[in-house]
CSV table of C-alpha atoms in Angstrom, one decimal:
chain,number,residue,atom,x,y,z
A,1,MET,CA,-21.8,20.4,-7.2
A,2,GLY,CA,-22.7,19.1,-10.1
A,3,VAL,CA,-19.2,20.2,-10.7
A,4,LEU,CA,-17.2,18.0,-8.6
A,5,MET,CA,-19.6,15.5,-9.8
A,6,SER,CA,-19.1,16.0,-14.3
A,7,ARG,CA,-15.5,14.6,-13.4
A,8,ARG,CA,-16.2,11.2,-11.8
A,9,GLN,CA,-17.3,8.1,-14.3
A,10,THR,CA,-21.2,7.3,-14.6
A,11,VAL,CA,-20.7,4.6,-11.6
A,12,GLU,CA,-18.8,6.3,-9.5
A,13,LYS,CA,-22.1,8.7,-9.5
A,14,VAL,CA,-24.7,5.7,-9.6
A,15,GLN,CA,-23.5,3.5,-6.7
A,16,LYS,CA,-22.4,7.5,-4.6
A,17,VAL,CA,-25.7,8.4,-4.5
A,18,SER,CA,-26.8,4.7,-3.5
A,19,LEU,CA,-24.2,4.7,-0.6
A,20,ALA,CA,-25.4,8.2,0.7
A,21,VAL,CA,-29.3,7.0,0.4
A,22,SER,CA,-27.7,4.1,2.8
A,23,ALA,CA,-26.2,6.6,5.3
A,24,PHE,CA,-28.4,7.8,6.4
A,25,LYS,CA,-31.2,4.6,6.7
A,26,ASP,CA,-28.8,2.9,9.6
A,27,GLY,CA,-32.1,1.6,10.9
A,28,LEU,CA,-33.9,0.4,8.4
A,29,ARG,CA,-32.5,-3.1,7.2
A,30,GLU,CA,-35.4,-4.2,4.5
A,31,GLN,CA,-33.9,-4.5,1.6
A,32,PRO,CA,-31.2,-7.3,0.8
A,33,SER,CA,-27.8,-6.4,0.6
A,34,THR,CA,-28.2,-7.8,-3.3
A,35,ARG,CA,-29.5,-4.4,-5.3
A,36,ARG,CA,-30.2,-4.2,-9.0
A,37,ARG,CA,-27.2,-2.0,-10.2
A,38,ALA,CA,-27.2,0.8,-13.0
A,39,GLY,CA,-25.0,1.2,-16.2
A,40,ALA,CA,-22.2,0.1,-16.5
A,41,GLY,CA,-21.4,-1.4,-13.3
A,42,ASP,CA,-23.9,-4.1,-14.3
A,43,ALA,CA,-20.9,-4.5,-17.2
A,44,ARG,CA,-18.2,-4.6,-15.6
A,45,ARG,CA,-19.3,-6.6,-12.1
A,46,GLY,CA,-21.2,-9.4,-14.7
A,47,THR,CA,-18.1,-10.1,-17.0
A,48,LEU,CA,-16.5,-10.2,-13.4
A,49,GLU,CA,-18.5,-13.2,-12.5
A,50,GLN,CA,-19.5,-14.3,-15.7
A,51,SER,CA,-14.9,-15.4,-15.6
A,52,VAL,CA,-15.3,-16.7,-12.3
A,53,GLN,CA,-18.2,-18.9,-13.5
A,54,GLU,CA,-16.5,-19.9,-16.4
A,55,GLY,CA,-13.0,-20.5,-14.6
A,56,GLU,CA,-15.2,-22.8,-12.3
A,57,GLU,CA,-17.2,-24.6,-15.5
A,58,GLU,CA,-13.5,-25.7,-16.1
A,59,ALA,CA,-12.5,-26.8,-13.0
A,60,SER,CA,-14.9,-29.1,-13.4
A,61,ALA,CA,-14.7,-29.7,-16.9
A,62,GLY,CA,-11.2,-31.6,-15.9
A,63,PRO,CA,-8.6,-28.3,-14.6
A,64,SER,CA,-5.4,-27.0,-16.2
A,65,GLN,CA,-3.7,-27.2,-12.5
A,66,PRO,CA,-5.2,-30.1,-10.1
A,67,ASP,CA,-4.1,-27.9,-7.2
A,68,GLU,CA,-6.3,-24.6,-7.9
A,69,THR,CA,-9.7,-25.4,-6.5
A,70,SER,CA,-13.1,-22.7,-7.9
A,71,ALA,CA,-12.3,-20.5,-4.4
A,72,ALA,CA,-8.8,-19.8,-5.3
A,73,LYS,CA,-9.3,-19.1,-8.9
A,74,ALA,CA,-12.0,-16.1,-7.2
A,75,ALA,CA,-9.6,-15.1,-5.0
A,76,TRP,CA,-7.3,-14.8,-7.5
A,77,GLU,CA,-9.6,-13.0,-9.6
A,78,ARG,CA,-9.9,-10.9,-6.5
A,79,LEU,CA,-7.0,-10.3,-7.1
A,80,ARG,CA,-6.6,-9.1,-10.4
A,81,ASP,CA,-9.5,-6.9,-9.6
A,82,GLY,CA,-8.1,-5.5,-6.9
A,83,ARG,CA,-11.5,-6.2,-5.0
A,84,GLY,CA,-13.4,-7.1,-2.4
A,85,VAL,CA,-15.7,-9.9,-2.3
A,86,GLU,CA,-18.8,-8.9,-3.9
A,87,PRO,CA,-21.8,-7.3,-2.2
A,88,GLU,CA,-24.1,-10.7,-2.3
A,89,GLU,CA,-21.9,-12.5,-0.7
A,90,PHE,CA,-21.9,-10.2,2.3
A,91,GLU,CA,-24.1,-11.8,5.6
A,92,ARG,CA,-25.6,-8.9,7.0
A,93,ALA,CA,-27.8,-6.3,4.6
A,94,ASN,CA,-26.3,-2.8,6.3
A,95,ARG,CA,-23.1,-2.8,4.5
A,96,PHE,CA,-22.3,-0.5,1.6
A,97,THR,CA,-21.2,-1.5,-2.0
A,98,PRO,CA,-18.0,-2.1,-1.8
A,99,PRO,CA,-15.6,0.5,-4.6
A,100,ALA,CA,-14.1,-1.1,-7.8
A,101,PHE,CA,-10.6,-0.6,-8.0
A,102,ILE,CA,-9.9,1.2,-11.5
A,103,ARG,CA,-5.8,0.1,-12.1
A,104,PRO,CA,-3.8,2.8,-13.0
A,105,LYS,CA,-2.2,3.1,-17.0
A,106,ARG,CA,1.2,4.0,-17.8
A,107,GLU,CA,1.4,7.8,-19.4
A,108,LEU,CA,4.4,8.1,-22.1
A,109,ARG,CA,5.7,11.2,-19.7
A,110,ASP,CA,6.6,9.2,-17.0
A,111,ASP,CA,9.6,8.7,-17.7
A,112,GLU,CA,10.4,11.3,-18.1
A,113,ALA,CA,11.6,13.4,-14.6
A,114,PRO,CA,8.9,15.9,-12.5
A,115,ASP,CA,10.1,19.4,-11.1
A,116,ILE,CA,9.7,18.5,-7.5
A,117,SER,CA,11.6,21.5,-5.4
A,118,LEU,CA,12.2,22.4,-2.6
A,119,GLN,CA,10.4,25.2,-2.4
A,120,ARG,CA,6.8,23.5,0.2
A,121,GLU,CA,3.8,23.2,-1.6
A,122,GLU,CA,-0.1,23.7,0.0
A,123,VAL,CA,-1.8,20.9,0.4
A,124,GLN,CA,-5.3,20.4,1.6
A,125,ASN,CA,-7.3,17.7,2.7
A,126,ASP,CA,-10.3,17.3,0.5
A,127,GLU,CA,-14.5,18.7,1.5
A,128,MET,CA,-16.5,15.8,1.6
A,129,CYS,CA,-16.4,12.5,2.0
A,130,GLU,CA,-14.8,9.9,-0.1
A,131,ILE,CA,-17.8,7.3,0.4
A,132,CYS,CA,-21.3,9.1,1.2
A,133,GLU,CA,-19.6,12.6,0.0
A,134,VAL,CA,-20.9,15.0,2.5
A,135,TRP,CA,-20.0,17.2,5.0
A,136,THR,CA,-19.9,17.3,8.1
A,137,ALA,CA,-16.5,19.2,9.4
A,138,GLU,CA,-14.6,17.7,12.6
A,139,SER,CA,-15.9,14.3,12.7
A,140,LEU,CA,-14.3,13.3,9.2
A,141,PHE,CA,-10.7,11.4,9.0
A,142,PRO,CA,-8.5,12.1,6.5
A,143,CYS,CA,-5.3,10.0,5.0
A,144,ARG,CA,-1.8,10.7,5.2
A,145,VAL,CA,-1.2,10.1,2.6
A,146,CYS,CA,-3.6,11.6,-0.3
A,147,SER,CA,-6.8,14.1,0.4
A,148,ARG,CA,-9.4,12.7,1.2
A,149,VAL,CA,-11.5,12.0,4.1
A,150,TYR,CA,-13.9,10.3,5.4
A,151,HIS,CA,-16.5,9.0,8.0
A,152,ASP,CA,-15.8,6.8,10.7
A,153,GLY,CA,-19.7,5.4,10.0
A,154,CYS,CA,-18.7,5.2,6.3
A,155,LEU,CA,-16.1,3.1,7.0
A,156,ARG,CA,-17.3,1.0,9.0
A,157,ARG,CA,-20.4,-0.3,6.6
A,158,MET,CA,-17.8,-0.8,3.7
A,159,GLY,CA,-16.0,-3.1,5.9
A,160,TYR,CA,-12.9,-0.9,6.8
A,161,LEU,CA,-13.0,-0.8,9.8
A,162,GLN,CA,-13.6,-3.6,12.6
A,163,ASN,CA,-11.9,-4.1,16.0
A,164,ASP,CA,-8.4,-3.2,16.4
A,165,SER,CA,-8.2,-1.0,13.4
A,166,ALA,CA,-11.7,0.8,14.1
A,167,VAL,CA,-9.8,2.4,17.3
A,168,GLU,CA,-6.7,2.9,15.8
A,169,VAL,CA,-8.2,5.5,13.7
A,170,THR,CA,-9.6,7.7,15.6
A,171,GLU,CA,-7.0,7.9,17.7
A,172,THR,CA,-3.5,8.6,14.7
A,173,ALA,CA,-6.1,10.0,11.9
A,174,HIS,CA,-5.7,13.1,13.8
A,175,THR,CA,-2.3,13.2,15.3
A,176,GLU,CA,0.9,12.6,13.2
A,177,THR,CA,1.7,9.5,13.0
A,178,GLY,CA,-1.5,10.2,10.5
A,179,TRP,CA,-3.9,6.6,9.4
A,180,SER,CA,-3.4,5.5,5.4
A,181,CYS,CA,-6.6,5.1,3.6
A,182,TYR,CA,-8.2,1.9,2.1
A,183,TYR,CA,-6.7,3.2,-1.5
A,184,CYS,CA,-3.3,3.5,0.1
A,185,ASP,CA,-2.9,1.2,3.2
A,186,ASN,CA,-2.7,-1.9,0.1
A,187,LEU,CA,0.1,-0.9,-2.5
A,188,ASN,CA,-0.3,-3.3,-5.2
A,189,LEU,CA,-4.0,-1.0,-5.7
A,190,LEU,CA,0.3,1.0,-8.0
A,191,LEU,CA,0.2,-2.0,-10.2
A,192,THR,CA,-0.9,-1.5,-13.0
A,193,ASP,CA,-3.1,-4.6,-15.3
A,194,GLU,CA,-0.1,-5.7,-17.2
A,195,GLU,CA,2.7,-5.0,-13.8
A,196,MET,CA,-0.7,-7.5,-11.7
A,197,TYR,CA,-1.0,-10.4,-14.7
A,198,SER,CA,3.6,-10.4,-14.0
A,199,LEU,CA,3.0,-11.0,-10.5
A,200,MET,CA,0.0,-13.5,-10.6
A,201,GLU,CA,1.8,-15.4,-13.1
A,202,THR,CA,4.8,-15.3,-10.9
A,203,MET,CA,2.7,-16.9,-7.8
A,204,LYS,CA,1.1,-18.7,-9.7
A,205,GLN,CA,4.0,-20.4,-10.4
A,206,CYS,CA,5.8,-20.8,-7.5
A,207,LYS,CA,2.7,-22.3,-6.4
A,208,ILE,CA,1.7,-19.3,-3.7
A,209,ILE,CA,-2.1,-19.8,-2.8
A,210,PRO,CA,-3.6,-16.3,-2.5
A,211,GLU,CA,-5.3,-14.7,0.4
A,212,THR,CA,-3.1,-17.8,3.1
A,213,SER,CA,-0.1,-16.5,5.5
A,214,LEU,CA,3.5,-17.8,4.4
A,215,SER,CA,5.8,-19.4,7.0
A,216,LEU,CA,9.6,-18.6,6.5
A,217,ASP,CA,9.6,-21.6,3.8
A,218,ASP,CA,7.2,-21.0,2.3
A,219,PHE,CA,8.8,-17.1,1.6
A,220,LEU,CA,12.4,-18.8,1.0
A,221,HIS,CA,10.8,-20.9,-0.7
A,222,TYR,CA,9.2,-18.8,-3.3
A,223,LYS,CA,11.9,-16.1,-3.1
A,224,HIS,CA,14.9,-19.0,-4.5
A,225,LEU,CA,12.3,-19.7,-7.3
A,226,VAL,CA,11.2,-16.6,-8.3
A,227,HIS,CA,15.4,-16.0,-7.9
A,228,LYS,CA,16.2,-19.3,-9.9
A,229,GLN,CA,13.7,-17.9,-12.7
A,230,GLN,CA,14.9,-14.0,-13.0
A,231,PHE,CA,18.7,-15.3,-12.8
A,232,GLU,CA,18.8,-19.1,-13.8
A,233,GLN,CA,21.8,-19.7,-10.7
A,234,PRO,CA,20.7,-20.7,-7.3
A,235,MET,CA,20.1,-17.8,-4.6
A,236,ALA,CA,23.6,-17.2,-3.1
A,237,GLU,CA,23.7,-18.0,1.3
A,238,ALA,CA,23.8,-13.6,1.8
A,239,GLN,CA,20.4,-13.4,-0.5
A,240,GLU,CA,18.9,-16.1,1.6
A,241,GLU,CA,20.1,-13.9,4.9
A,242,GLN,CA,18.8,-10.7,3.1
A,243,ALA,CA,15.5,-13.0,2.7
A,244,THR,CA,15.1,-13.8,6.1
A,245,LEU,CA,16.0,-10.4,7.5
A,246,GLN,CA,12.6,-9.1,4.8
A,247,PHE,CA,10.2,-11.7,7.2
A,248,SER,CA,11.8,-10.5,10.2
A,249,SER,CA,10.7,-7.0,9.2
A,250,LEU,CA,7.7,-8.2,7.9
A,251,ASP,CA,6.1,-10.5,10.9
A,252,PRO,CA,7.0,-7.3,13.4
A,253,ASP,CA,4.5,-9.6,16.3
A,254,LYS,CA,7.2,-12.6,16.0
A,255,LYS,CA,4.3,-15.2,15.0
A,256,GLY,CA,6.3,-16.7,12.3
A,257,HIS,CA,4.6,-15.6,9.6
A,258,ILE,CA,3.2,-13.5,7.8
A,259,GLU,CA,0.3,-12.0,6.3
A,260,TRP,CA,-1.3,-12.1,2.6
A,261,HIS,CA,-1.8,-8.3,2.8
A,262,ASP,CA,1.8,-7.9,3.8
A,263,PHE,CA,2.8,-10.3,1.7
A,264,LEU,CA,1.8,-8.6,-1.3
A,265,SER,CA,2.3,-5.1,-1.1
A,266,HIS,CA,6.2,-6.7,0.1
A,267,GLU,CA,5.9,-8.4,-3.8
A,268,SER,CA,4.3,-5.8,-4.6
A,269,ILE,CA,7.0,-2.1,-4.6
A,270,GLN,CA,9.9,-4.8,-5.6
A,271,LEU,CA,7.2,-5.7,-8.9
A,272,LEU,CA,7.6,-1.4,-8.9
A,273,GLN,CA,11.7,-1.5,-8.3
A,274,LYS,CA,12.5,-3.9,-10.8
A,275,LEU,CA,9.8,-2.5,-14.3
A,276,ARG,CA,10.0,1.0,-13.4
A,277,PRO,CA,12.1,3.5,-13.5
A,278,GLN,CA,12.6,6.3,-10.3
A,279,ASN,CA,11.4,9.0,-12.0
A,280,ALA,CA,8.1,7.2,-12.8
A,281,LEU,CA,7.8,6.0,-9.1
A,282,LEU,CA,8.7,10.2,-8.4
A,283,ARG,CA,5.5,10.2,-10.0
A,284,LEU,CA,3.5,8.9,-7.6
A,285,LEU,CA,4.4,10.4,-4.4
A,286,THR,CA,1.2,12.6,-3.5
A,287,ALA,CA,2.4,15.9,-2.3
A,288,LYS,CA,1.4,14.7,1.2
A,289,GLU,CA,4.7,12.5,1.2
A,290,ARG,CA,6.4,15.5,-1.3
A,291,GLU,CA,6.9,17.7,2.3
A,292,ARG,CA,7.5,15.3,4.5
A,293,VAL,CA,10.7,14.3,2.1
A,294,ARG,CA,11.2,17.7,2.0
A,295,ALA,CA,10.7,18.3,5.0
A,296,ALA,CA,13.4,15.2,6.5
A,297,PHE,CA,15.3,16.3,4.1
A,298,LEU,CA,15.3,20.7,5.6
A,299,ALA,CA,16.4,18.7,8.8
A,300,LEU,CA,19.5,16.9,7.5
A,301,ASP,CA,20.5,20.8,5.4
A,302,GLN,CA,22.1,21.6,8.4
A,303,ASP,CA,24.3,24.6,6.7
A,304,ASN,CA,21.4,25.7,3.8
A,305,ASP,CA,23.9,25.0,1.8
A,306,GLY,CA,21.9,22.3,-0.8
A,307,PHE,CA,23.4,18.6,0.4
A,308,ILE,CA,24.2,16.7,3.0
A,309,GLY,CA,25.9,13.2,3.9
A,310,GLU,CA,25.3,10.0,2.3
A,311,ALA,CA,25.4,8.8,6.1
A,312,GLU,CA,22.9,10.8,7.0
A,313,CYS,CA,21.0,9.8,3.7
A,314,ARG,CA,21.1,6.0,4.9
A,315,ARG,CA,20.2,6.6,7.9
A,316,ALA,CA,17.0,8.8,7.1
A,317,ARG,CA,16.3,5.4,5.0
A,318,HIS,CA,16.5,3.2,7.2
A,319,THR,CA,13.7,4.8,9.8
A,320,TRP,CA,10.6,6.3,7.1
A,321,PHE,CA,9.4,3.0,8.6
A,322,ARG,CA,9.4,3.7,12.4
A,323,LYS,CA,6.5,3.4,13.5
A,324,HIS,CA,4.8,5.3,16.7
A,325,HIS,CA,2.9,2.6,19.3
A,326,LYS,CA,0.5,3.6,21.7
A,327,GLU,CA,1.9,4.7,24.3
A,328,THR,CA,4.7,6.7,22.4
A,329,PRO,CA,2.9,10.9,22.6
A,330,SER,CA,2.9,12.1,19.7
A,331,CYS,CA,6.1,14.5,17.7
A,332,ASN,CA,4.1,17.7,16.3
A,333,VAL,CA,7.0,18.0,14.0
A,334,SER,CA,7.1,17.1,10.7
A,335,ILE,CA,10.2,15.0,10.9
A,336,SER,CA,9.1,13.2,13.4
A,337,HIS,CA,9.9,10.2,10.9
A,338,VAL,CA,13.7,10.8,10.9
A,339,GLY,CA,15.9,9.9,13.8
A,340,PRO,CA,17.1,7.2,15.2
A,341,ILE,CA,15.5,2.9,15.6
A,342,SER,CA,13.3,3.2,18.6
A,343,GLU,CA,13.1,-0.4,20.3
A,344,SER,CA,10.5,-1.1,19.9
A,345,SER,CA,10.6,-0.2,16.5
A,346,PRO,CA,9.9,-3.7,13.4
A,347,ALA,CA,13.3,-3.0,12.8
A,348,SER,CA,14.9,-4.7,15.7
A,349,SER,CA,15.1,-7.9,16.8
A,350,SER,CA,16.5,-10.3,15.0
A,351,SER,CA,17.6,-7.3,12.4
A,352,SER,CA,18.1,-5.0,14.4
A,353,ARG,CA,22.0,-5.5,15.2
A,354,SER,CA,22.8,-5.5,11.6
A,355,LEU,CA,20.5,-2.3,10.7
A,356,GLU,CA,22.4,-0.6,14.2
A,357,LYS,CA,25.7,-1.3,13.2
A,358,THR,CA,24.8,0.0,8.9
A,359,PRO,CA,25.0,3.2,10.4
A,360,ARG,CA,28.6,3.4,12.9
A,361,ALA,CA,29.6,2.2,9.4
A,362,LEU,CA,28.3,4.5,6.7
A,363,GLU,CA,30.0,6.9,9.3
A,364,GLN,CA,33.5,5.6,8.5
A,365,GLU,CA,33.1,5.7,5.0
A,366,GLU,CA,34.5,8.5,2.4
A,367,PRO,CA,31.5,11.3,2.9
A,368,ARG,CA,29.6,11.5,-0.4
A,369,PRO,CA,27.2,15.1,-0.9
A,370,VAL,CA,24.0,14.5,-1.4
A,371,ASP,CA,21.5,16.8,-3.1
A,372,TRP,CA,17.9,17.0,-2.7
A,373,PRO,CA,17.2,16.0,-6.8
A,374,GLY,CA,19.6,12.3,-5.0
A,375,PHE,CA,17.7,12.8,-2.3
A,376,LEU,CA,14.5,12.2,-3.9
A,377,ARG,CA,15.5,9.2,-5.8
A,378,ASP,CA,17.7,7.7,-3.1
A,379,ASN,CA,14.2,7.3,-1.0
A,380,VAL,CA,11.3,7.3,-3.5
A,381,ALA,CA,10.5,3.7,-2.7
A,382,PHE,CA,10.9,3.4,0.6
A,383,VAL,CA,8.9,6.4,1.2
A,384,LEU,CA,6.2,4.8,-0.9
A,385,ALA,CA,6.2,0.9,1.2
A,386,ALA,CA,5.8,3.0,4.7
A,387,ARG,CA,2.0,4.1,3.3
A,388,PRO,CA,1.0,0.8,4.3
A,389,ASN,CA,-0.7,1.0,8.2
A,390,SER,CA,0.7,-2.5,9.0
A,391,ALA,CA,3.5,-2.3,11.7
A,392,ALA,CA,5.2,-4.5,8.4
A,393,LEU,CA,8.0,-3.3,7.4
A,394,HIS,CA,7.2,-3.7,3.8
A,395,LEU,CA,10.5,-3.1,2.4
A,396,LEU,CA,13.8,-3.6,4.3
A,397,PRO,CA,17.1,-1.5,3.7
A,398,PRO,CA,19.7,-3.6,2.1
A,399,ALA,CA,22.5,-3.4,5.3
């Protein structure tokens, strides 16, 4: 235990000990949620609260942006730090303290090509719950992206399991479909501080209100403004049509609007595509994701010559996002994500006609052999975009 704990920061150690104690005192509710914080955690939250307070004072003195309220500023602060609400804002006293996410930093060797071979690698899950660091064998729920595992009770007390999401985790965590933990479910946490600042500035300039849903008009207006800022010319009709298809893919239930977290994930993966080379994106893949891509390539490489057709490569790109529904039995083959798009897939409906034509049109093209490194590069962004649990397609493959 000493070895494991020494690899964690002081703040994390103090916080997780507190979480473990709270997990075994479910019946006690005498403690208020505003608990004492220790060490660097005090400084971190103090800095955040101070920044929010300063923002509110500036707003009362005469805000530079009249449309931005103090609540919106606090939302921008939460978005910047990758956090939820503060512990003292919880109404229930038996909740765990939400973790403080630390955004990644770019390394000097990130742009160099990683060594990802076709040789299978051993993938193992962690032994202890990521939250309370207690081992209880079968009752742990694994993440399908990373090696973390969780107790359902810990997830509930963190506020990450509520209503339908609790049923989803219970039913899918141990199946081929799997479940993404709160780290992997949020693509925005892949952005560095600099990348997050760039995205926030773009959203502010386009008058996007954080933590609110967007209609089709809002989405297209935002896309038009971003395109004009980047290329200094209006968006073409074909590009607007593609943006409309992307909106439809982000709204699988056809509610007429897209949820904030789906919009944020879509913009985050697009920003990663724009600012980072493919080698840097390949380094974001986890061992489980690399294994799934290997299984896909080996299943398509029928003659075992190390090459597949370009049409097969693009067809796989269209099917990383296929979602399994409750009535669909789980497939025991690891290639379950590669195959024809089901009618119930979010990629169908309004955009299905376009996507169904694509594979047939590609088969008529002159085939171009694609090797394993090329298959990885062509699909890495779509593999990352398939991490969230949402049924939405956060990165629509081009038609």
